Amino acid sequence: MTKAPAKPQKSAIPAAPAWMNPAQKRAFSDLLQLEIGWKGVVLDSEKELFADFVCLRFRLDGLRKLMRAAFRKKDAVQALTLNSQINATIAAAQKLADRLRLCDKEKAAMEYGR
């Protein structure tokens, strides 16, 4: 006799968007878990902002890898182009972090841990 498939487990952490890769999904889940621990709930609009924030952080990592490769090749034109893209990505990530108030939450967590 075959077993019936198990029912999927329900989690308090919302599922990551399907377009994310596995590493991004782990980072997204970790970030949402912290947010849920902080205030108890994550709104759908915040969930989208967190997904965008994770995507920007991973894009920044990729751009920095490309920058190191451009330096190794001594390609100044590509390095300058990548530098402007890195600066724009950092600015966008900082705006999202401010909008999500991540800095305030980090400061409060550090003060709580003292």
PDB file of C-alpha atoms in Angstrom:
ATOM      1  CA  MET A   1       0.000   0.000   0.000  1.00  0.00           C
ATOM      2  CA  THR A   2       1.364   3.436  -0.888  1.00  0.00           C
ATOM      3  CA  LYS A   3       1.430   6.275   1.526  1.00  0.00           C
ATOM      4  CA  ALA A   4      -0.537   9.422   0.912  1.00  0.00           C
ATOM      5  CA  PRO A   5       1.617  12.489   0.290  1.00  0.00           C
ATOM      6  CA  ALA A   6       2.261  14.553   3.381  1.00  0.00           C
ATOM      7  CA  LYS A   7       0.463  17.843   3.714  1.00  0.00           C
ATOM      8  CA  PRO A   8       2.735  20.844   3.321  1.00  0.00           C
ATOM      9  CA  GLN A   9       3.788  22.401   6.597  1.00  0.00           C
ATOM     10  CA  LYS A  10       2.508  25.903   7.212  1.00  0.00           C
ATOM     11  CA  SER A  11       5.101  28.393   8.347  1.00  0.00           C
ATOM     12  CA  ALA A  12       4.811  31.806   9.915  1.00  0.00           C
ATOM     13  CA  ILE A  13       7.399  33.039   7.415  1.00  0.00           C
ATOM     14  CA  PRO A  14       5.882  33.837   4.010  1.00  0.00           C
ATOM     15  CA  ALA A  15       7.350  32.047   1.019  1.00  0.00           C
ATOM     16  CA  ALA A  16      10.008  33.809  -1.019  1.00  0.00           C
ATOM     17  CA  PRO A  17       9.157  34.949  -4.551  1.00  0.00           C
ATOM     18  CA  ALA A  18       9.610  32.276  -7.211  1.00  0.00           C
ATOM     19  CA  TRP A  19      12.033  34.418  -9.246  1.00  0.00           C
ATOM     20  CA  MET A  20      14.691  34.293  -6.508  1.00  0.00           C
ATOM     21  CA  ASN A  21      17.534  31.803  -6.559  1.00  0.00           C
ATOM     22  CA  PRO A  22      18.069  29.508  -3.516  1.00  0.00           C
ATOM     23  CA  ALA A  23      20.647  31.761  -1.848  1.00  0.00           C
ATOM     24  CA  GLN A  24      18.375  34.784  -2.230  1.00  0.00           C
ATOM     25  CA  LYS A  25      15.452  32.788  -0.829  1.00  0.00           C
ATOM     26  CA  ARG A  26      17.491  31.881   2.270  1.00  0.00           C
ATOM     27  CA  ALA A  27      18.508  35.516   2.813  1.00  0.00           C
ATOM     28  CA  PHE A  28      14.904  36.643   2.263  1.00  0.00           C
ATOM     29  CA  SER A  29      13.587  34.106   4.785  1.00  0.00           C
ATOM     30  CA  ASP A  30      16.243  35.086   7.335  1.00  0.00           C
ATOM     31  CA  LEU A  31      15.397  38.757   6.941  1.00  0.00           C
ATOM     32  CA  LEU A  32      11.665  38.128   7.279  1.00  0.00           C
ATOM     33  CA  GLN A  33      12.260  35.953  10.328  1.00  0.00           C
ATOM     34  CA  LEU A  34      14.091  38.846  11.985  1.00  0.00           C
ATOM     35  CA  GLU A  35      11.296  41.235  11.034  1.00  0.00           C
ATOM     36  CA  ILE A  36       8.637  38.902  12.411  1.00  0.00           C
ATOM     37  CA  GLY A  37      10.648  38.556  15.607  1.00  0.00           C
ATOM     38  CA  TRP A  38      10.903  42.320  15.803  1.00  0.00           C
ATOM     39  CA  LYS A  39       7.287  43.329  15.276  1.00  0.00           C
ATOM     40  CA  GLY A  40       5.337  40.082  14.940  1.00  0.00           C
ATOM     41  CA  VAL A  41       4.006  40.488  11.404  1.00  0.00           C
ATOM     42  CA  VAL A  42       5.150  41.327   7.880  1.00  0.00           C
ATOM     43  CA  LEU A  43       2.758  43.089   5.529  1.00  0.00           C
ATOM     44  CA  ASP A  44       2.586  42.141   1.837  1.00  0.00           C
ATOM     45  CA  SER A  45       3.896  45.552   0.819  1.00  0.00           C
ATOM     46  CA  GLU A  46       6.862  45.118   3.163  1.00  0.00           C
ATOM     47  CA  LYS A  47       7.455  41.634   1.803  1.00  0.00           C
ATOM     48  CA  GLU A  48       7.971  43.107  -1.669  1.00  0.00           C
ATOM     49  CA  LEU A  49      10.350  45.721  -0.294  1.00  0.00           C
ATOM     50  CA  PHE A  50      12.362  43.047   1.518  1.00  0.00           C
ATOM     51  CA  ALA A  51      12.566  41.031  -1.713  1.00  0.00           C
ATOM     52  CA  ASP A  52      13.826  44.110  -3.556  1.00  0.00           C
ATOM     53  CA  PHE A  53      16.362  44.786  -0.799  1.00  0.00           C
ATOM     54  CA  VAL A  54      17.727  41.222  -0.969  1.00  0.00           C
ATOM     55  CA  CYS A  55      17.886  41.435  -4.768  1.00  0.00           C
ATOM     56  CA  LEU A  56      19.850  44.692  -4.584  1.00  0.00           C
ATOM     57  CA  ARG A  57      22.304  43.265  -2.054  1.00  0.00           C
ATOM     58  CA  PHE A  58      22.964  40.234  -4.249  1.00  0.00           C
ATOM     59  CA  ARG A  59      23.320  42.478  -7.308  1.00  0.00           C
ATOM     60  CA  LEU A  60      25.873  44.509  -5.390  1.00  0.00           C
ATOM     61  CA  ASP A  61      27.874  41.361  -4.610  1.00  0.00           C
ATOM     62  CA  GLY A  62      27.880  40.415  -8.298  1.00  0.00           C
ATOM     63  CA  LEU A  63      28.946  43.881  -9.392  1.00  0.00           C
ATOM     64  CA  ARG A  64      31.831  43.848  -6.916  1.00  0.00           C
ATOM     65  CA  LYS A  65      33.019  40.516  -8.329  1.00  0.00           C
ATOM     66  CA  LEU A  66      32.913  42.007 -11.818  1.00  0.00           C
ATOM     67  CA  MET A  67      34.850  45.031 -10.546  1.00  0.00           C
ATOM     68  CA  ARG A  68      37.624  42.816  -9.183  1.00  0.00           C
ATOM     69  CA  ALA A  69      37.789  41.039 -12.554  1.00  0.00           C
ATOM     70  CA  ALA A  70      38.000  44.392 -14.360  1.00  0.00           C
ATOM     71  CA  PHE A  71      40.875  45.437 -12.104  1.00  0.00           C
ATOM     72  CA  ARG A  72      42.688  42.180 -12.821  1.00  0.00           C
ATOM     73  CA  LYS A  73      42.261  42.781 -16.571  1.00  0.00           C
ATOM     74  CA  LYS A  74      43.253  46.440 -16.086  1.00  0.00           C
ATOM     75  CA  ASP A  75      40.147  47.497 -18.015  1.00  0.00           C
ATOM     76  CA  ALA A  76      39.619  51.089 -16.882  1.00  0.00           C
ATOM     77  CA  VAL A  77      36.490  51.699 -18.970  1.00  0.00           C
ATOM     78  CA  GLN A  78      34.669  48.706 -17.536  1.00  0.00           C
ATOM     79  CA  ALA A  79      35.851  49.583 -14.024  1.00  0.00           C
ATOM     80  CA  LEU A  80      34.421  53.106 -14.315  1.00  0.00           C
ATOM     81  CA  THR A  81      31.111  51.790 -15.655  1.00  0.00           C
ATOM     82  CA  LEU A  82      30.883  49.218 -12.880  1.00  0.00           C
ATOM     83  CA  ASN A  83      31.794  51.827 -10.291  1.00  0.00           C
ATOM     84  CA  SER A  84      28.820  53.998 -11.262  1.00  0.00           C
ATOM     85  CA  GLN A  85      26.516  50.949 -11.215  1.00  0.00           C
ATOM     86  CA  ILE A  86      27.830  49.977  -7.768  1.00  0.00           C
ATOM     87  CA  ASN A  87      27.223  53.498  -6.443  1.00  0.00           C
ATOM     88  CA  ALA A  88      23.667  53.540  -7.830  1.00  0.00           C
ATOM     89  CA  THR A  89      22.927  50.104  -6.345  1.00  0.00           C
ATOM     90  CA  ILE A  90      24.278  51.141  -2.946  1.00  0.00           C
ATOM     91  CA  ALA A  91      22.122  54.280  -3.000  1.00  0.00           C
ATOM     92  CA  ALA A  92      19.011  52.268  -3.873  1.00  0.00           C
ATOM     93  CA  ALA A  93      19.742  49.691  -1.146  1.00  0.00           C
ATOM     94  CA  GLN A  94      20.268  52.433   1.434  1.00  0.00           C
ATOM     95  CA  LYS A  95      16.973  54.078   0.479  1.00  0.00           C
ATOM     96  CA  LEU A  96      15.168  50.765   0.923  1.00  0.00           C
ATOM     97  CA  ALA A  97      16.913  50.143   4.240  1.00  0.00           C
ATOM     98  CA  ASP A  98      15.801  53.577   5.433  1.00  0.00           C
ATOM     99  CA  ARG A  99      12.257  52.936   4.222  1.00  0.00           C
ATOM    100  CA  LEU A 100      12.188  49.606   6.059  1.00  0.00           C
ATOM    101  CA  ARG A 101      13.861  51.246   9.088  1.00  0.00           C
ATOM    102  CA  LEU A 102      16.495  48.501   9.250  1.00  0.00           C
ATOM    103  CA  CYS A 103      19.082  50.815  10.821  1.00  0.00           C
ATOM    104  CA  ASP A 104      16.778  51.729  13.712  1.00  0.00           C
ATOM    105  CA  LYS A 105      16.021  48.077  14.365  1.00  0.00           C
ATOM    106  CA  GLU A 106      19.707  47.153  14.302  1.00  0.00           C
ATOM    107  CA  LYS A 107      20.558  49.927  16.779  1.00  0.00           C
ATOM    108  CA  ALA A 108      17.763  48.843  19.107  1.00  0.00           C
ATOM    109  CA  ALA A 109      18.882  45.224  18.936  1.00  0.00           C
ATOM    110  CA  MET A 110      22.454  46.220  19.781  1.00  0.00           C
ATOM    111  CA  GLU A 111      21.298  48.303  22.761  1.00  0.00           C
ATOM    112  CA  TYR A 112      19.091  45.455  23.931  1.00  0.00           C
ATOM    113  CA  GLY A 113      22.024  43.038  23.811  1.00  0.00           C
ATOM    114  CA  ARG A 114      24.212  45.193  26.108  1.00  0.00           C
TER     115      ARG A 114
END
